[in-house]
Amino acid sequence: MSIRQFLFASVAALVAAPALAEEVNVYTTRQSYLIEPVMAAFTAETGIRVNLAFVEKGLVERLKSEGSRSPADLVMTVDIANLNQIVEAGVLQAVDSPVLKAAVPADLRSPEDKWFALTSRARIVYASKDRVPDGEVTTYEDLASDKWKGRICTRPGVHDYNLALLAAMIAHHGEDAARDWVAGLRANLARKPEGNDRSQVKAIWAGECDISLGNTYYMGAMLADPEQKAWAESVRIVFPRFENGGTHLNVSGIGMTAAAPNRDAALKLMEWLVSPQAQAIYAETNHEYPVLAGAKRSDLVASWGEFQPDTLDLTELARLRPAALKIMEEVGYDN
Ligand code: FE
């Protein structure tokens, strides 16, 4: 075939090909079963294909090394520490969307429009139904009081979830008071910090401790697991608050990469994820709190009742994370 024939053939093939389906590429650290139902609903509604890449470790490094050639349009992860790390790596672009701004409260999105929370979760107390009477759990500050001596279990202090809680304590009371508090909490531990949030509930079930710190959605996860159901049923969720604030919150969130090859489709997906329909599906699958006011919570989540969320800016928690880590190490929380 001559060059001329080849060119004609190529152009003819292009013209004859059906329009390329729109698609959007998402990198996520979330587990597939938590994210697939809401993406399937988006594709059913819009015809836009969602390609999910589950990146368990090294998300930031991967985005940095791919740079402007990254196929990723969107990044979905949990915890302000992770969202902030991605912002600081310089791999996200600001998204100026009136839809996102109207749906996501200002304290649950980046001040530069680089990330937007999709759901929130509270860090609460799991309390033994048998050994902790109603009203005994009050504030986070009170967890350092003598009445809890030998009764508390937590995962390691250097985990992001506990560092964010300590960062909130610093924001409310200053570094010195936060250091005293976490030293007091450590003095009340029933055992050396180990395992994850669910392991602490298992320890309550086994009688090793009476209360633990954990995120709300793990109640849903435990109830859905035949082995863990009994652990979940041995405790109830109590919402402690700060003496001068509310119950500690963290988020799952989304941001658009600077590289985003499918920017229009990516923006459609971001905006759809804060619609009432998507918020209800996502909150139902995850047992998290929707960020959209009035969106439906799962029946389980609704059964825990209302609480007053703390209103500290999440960006402030990210800023105080290094100070929290330093204090956690100074008091030897995990030793
Ligand atoms: Fe978690």
mmCIF file with all atom_site columns, C-alpha atoms in Angstrom, residues 77 79-80 83 100-122 247-255 270 274 279 288-293 297 307 309-317:
data_model
loop_
_atom_site.group_PDB
_atom_site.id
_atom_site.type_symbol
_atom_site.label_atom_id
_atom_site.label_alt_id
_atom_site.label_comp_id
_atom_site.label_asym_id
_atom_site.label_entity_id
_atom_site.label_seq_id
_atom_site.pdbx_PDB_ins_code
_atom_site.Cartn_x
_atom_site.Cartn_y
_atom_site.Cartn_z
_atom_site.occupancy
_atom_site.B_iso_or_equiv
_atom_site.pdbx_formal_charge
_atom_site.auth_seq_id
_atom_site.auth_comp_id
_atom_site.auth_asym_id
_atom_site.auth_atom_id
_atom_site.pdbx_PDB_model_num
ATOM 1  C CA . THR A 1 77  ? -8.682  8.310  49.629 1.00 0.00 ? 77  THR A CA 1
ATOM 2  C CA . ASP A 1 79  ? -8.162  10.782 56.133 1.00 0.00 ? 79  ASP A CA 1
ATOM 3  C CA . ILE A 1 80  ? -7.088  14.399 56.054 1.00 0.00 ? 80  ILE A CA 1
ATOM 4  C CA . LEU A 1 83  ? -5.477  14.171 51.353 1.00 0.00 ? 83  LEU A CA 1
ATOM 5  C CA . LEU A 1 100 ? -19.269 20.947 44.770 1.00 0.00 ? 100 LEU A CA 1
ATOM 6  C CA . LYS A 1 101 ? -19.164 24.139 46.828 1.00 0.00 ? 101 LYS A CA 1
ATOM 7  C CA . ALA A 1 102 ? -22.894 24.078 47.410 1.00 0.00 ? 102 ALA A CA 1
ATOM 8  C CA . ALA A 1 103 ? -22.895 20.412 48.472 1.00 0.00 ? 103 ALA A CA 1
ATOM 9  C CA . VAL A 1 104 ? -19.745 20.146 50.609 1.00 0.00 ? 104 VAL A CA 1
ATOM 10 C CA . PRO A 1 105 ? -19.579 22.332 53.741 1.00 0.00 ? 105 PRO A CA 1
ATOM 11 C CA . ALA A 1 106 ? -16.576 24.691 53.806 1.00 0.00 ? 106 ALA A CA 1
ATOM 12 C CA . ASP A 1 107 ? -14.891 22.925 56.745 1.00 0.00 ? 107 ASP A CA 1
ATOM 13 C CA . LEU A 1 108 ? -14.989 19.645 54.786 1.00 0.00 ? 108 LEU A CA 1
ATOM 14 C CA . ARG A 1 109 ? -13.104 20.792 51.680 1.00 0.00 ? 109 ARG A CA 1
ATOM 15 C CA . SER A 1 110 ? -9.736  22.310 50.885 1.00 0.00 ? 110 SER A CA 1
ATOM 16 C CA . PRO A 1 111 ? -9.536  26.104 51.051 1.00 0.00 ? 111 PRO A CA 1
ATOM 17 C CA . GLU A 1 112 ? -7.841  26.005 47.606 1.00 0.00 ? 112 GLU A CA 1
ATOM 18 C CA . ASP A 1 113 ? -10.549 23.706 46.133 1.00 0.00 ? 113 ASP A CA 1
ATOM 19 C CA . LYS A 1 114 ? -8.026  20.862 45.771 1.00 0.00 ? 114 LYS A CA 1
ATOM 20 C CA . TRP A 1 115 ? -9.976  18.201 47.661 1.00 0.00 ? 115 TRP A CA 1
ATOM 21 C CA . PHE A 1 116 ? -13.597 17.709 48.640 1.00 0.00 ? 116 PHE A CA 1
ATOM 22 C CA . ALA A 1 117 ? -14.910 15.362 51.324 1.00 0.00 ? 117 ALA A CA 1
ATOM 23 C CA . LEU A 1 118 ? -17.465 12.827 50.091 1.00 0.00 ? 118 LEU A CA 1
ATOM 24 C CA . THR A 1 119 ? -18.247 11.256 53.455 1.00 0.00 ? 119 THR A CA 1
ATOM 25 C CA . SER A 1 120 ? -17.342 11.812 57.070 1.00 0.00 ? 120 SER A CA 1
ATOM 26 C CA . ARG A 1 121 ? -16.723 9.445  59.970 1.00 0.00 ? 121 ARG A CA 1
ATOM 27 C CA . ALA A 1 122 ? -16.590 10.146 63.669 1.00 0.00 ? 122 ALA A CA 1
ATOM 28 C CA . THR A 1 247 ? -17.253 14.919 68.340 1.00 0.00 ? 247 THR A CA 1
ATOM 29 C CA . HIS A 1 248 ? -14.054 14.433 66.338 1.00 0.00 ? 248 HIS A CA 1
ATOM 30 C CA . LEU A 1 249 ? -14.619 13.950 62.593 1.00 0.00 ? 249 LEU A CA 1
ATOM 31 C CA . ASN A 1 250 ? -12.465 12.862 59.719 1.00 0.00 ? 250 ASN A CA 1
ATOM 32 C CA . VAL A 1 251 ? -13.340 12.348 56.058 1.00 0.00 ? 251 VAL A CA 1
ATOM 33 C CA . SER A 1 252 ? -12.995 10.380 52.873 1.00 0.00 ? 252 SER A CA 1
ATOM 34 C CA . GLY A 1 253 ? -12.438 12.656 49.920 1.00 0.00 ? 253 GLY A CA 1
ATOM 35 C CA . ILE A 1 254 ? -11.632 13.198 46.264 1.00 0.00 ? 254 ILE A CA 1
ATOM 36 C CA . GLY A 1 255 ? -9.374  15.453 44.214 1.00 0.00 ? 255 GLY A CA 1
ATOM 37 C CA . MET A 1 270 ? -17.032 14.543 41.111 1.00 0.00 ? 270 MET A CA 1
ATOM 38 C CA . VAL A 1 274 ? -22.239 14.749 45.844 1.00 0.00 ? 274 VAL A CA 1
ATOM 39 C CA . GLN A 1 279 ? -24.413 10.213 48.527 1.00 0.00 ? 279 GLN A CA 1
ATOM 40 C CA . GLU A 1 288 ? -20.212 6.637  56.769 1.00 0.00 ? 288 GLU A CA 1
ATOM 41 C CA . TYR A 1 289 ? -21.971 10.004 57.025 1.00 0.00 ? 289 TYR A CA 1
ATOM 42 C CA . PRO A 1 290 ? -22.924 11.701 53.743 1.00 0.00 ? 290 PRO A CA 1
ATOM 43 C CA . VAL A 1 291 ? -21.492 15.226 53.439 1.00 0.00 ? 291 VAL A CA 1
ATOM 44 C CA . LEU A 1 292 ? -24.563 16.485 51.584 1.00 0.00 ? 292 LEU A CA 1
ATOM 45 C CA . ALA A 1 293 ? -27.076 17.889 54.069 1.00 0.00 ? 293 ALA A CA 1
ATOM 46 C CA . ARG A 1 297 ? -27.863 7.735  55.997 1.00 0.00 ? 297 ARG A CA 1
ATOM 47 C CA . PHE A 1 307 ? -24.336 14.008 67.699 1.00 0.00 ? 307 PHE A CA 1
ATOM 48 C CA . PRO A 1 309 ? -19.739 17.287 65.181 1.00 0.00 ? 309 PRO A CA 1
ATOM 49 C CA . ASP A 1 310 ? -16.613 19.207 66.072 1.00 0.00 ? 310 ASP A CA 1
ATOM 50 C CA . THR A 1 311 ? -16.157 22.161 63.732 1.00 0.00 ? 311 THR A CA 1
ATOM 51 C CA . LEU A 1 312 ? -12.361 22.399 63.708 1.00 0.00 ? 312 LEU A CA 1
ATOM 52 C CA . ASP A 1 313 ? -11.029 23.007 60.245 1.00 0.00 ? 313 ASP A CA 1
ATOM 53 C CA . LEU A 1 314 ? -9.581  19.763 58.870 1.00 0.00 ? 314 LEU A CA 1
ATOM 54 C CA . THR A 1 315 ? -6.716  21.690 57.307 1.00 0.00 ? 315 THR A CA 1
ATOM 55 C CA . GLU A 1 316 ? -5.777  22.783 60.826 1.00 0.00 ? 316 GLU A CA 1
ATOM 56 C CA . LEU A 1 317 ? -5.644  19.115 61.879 1.00 0.00 ? 317 LEU A CA 1
#
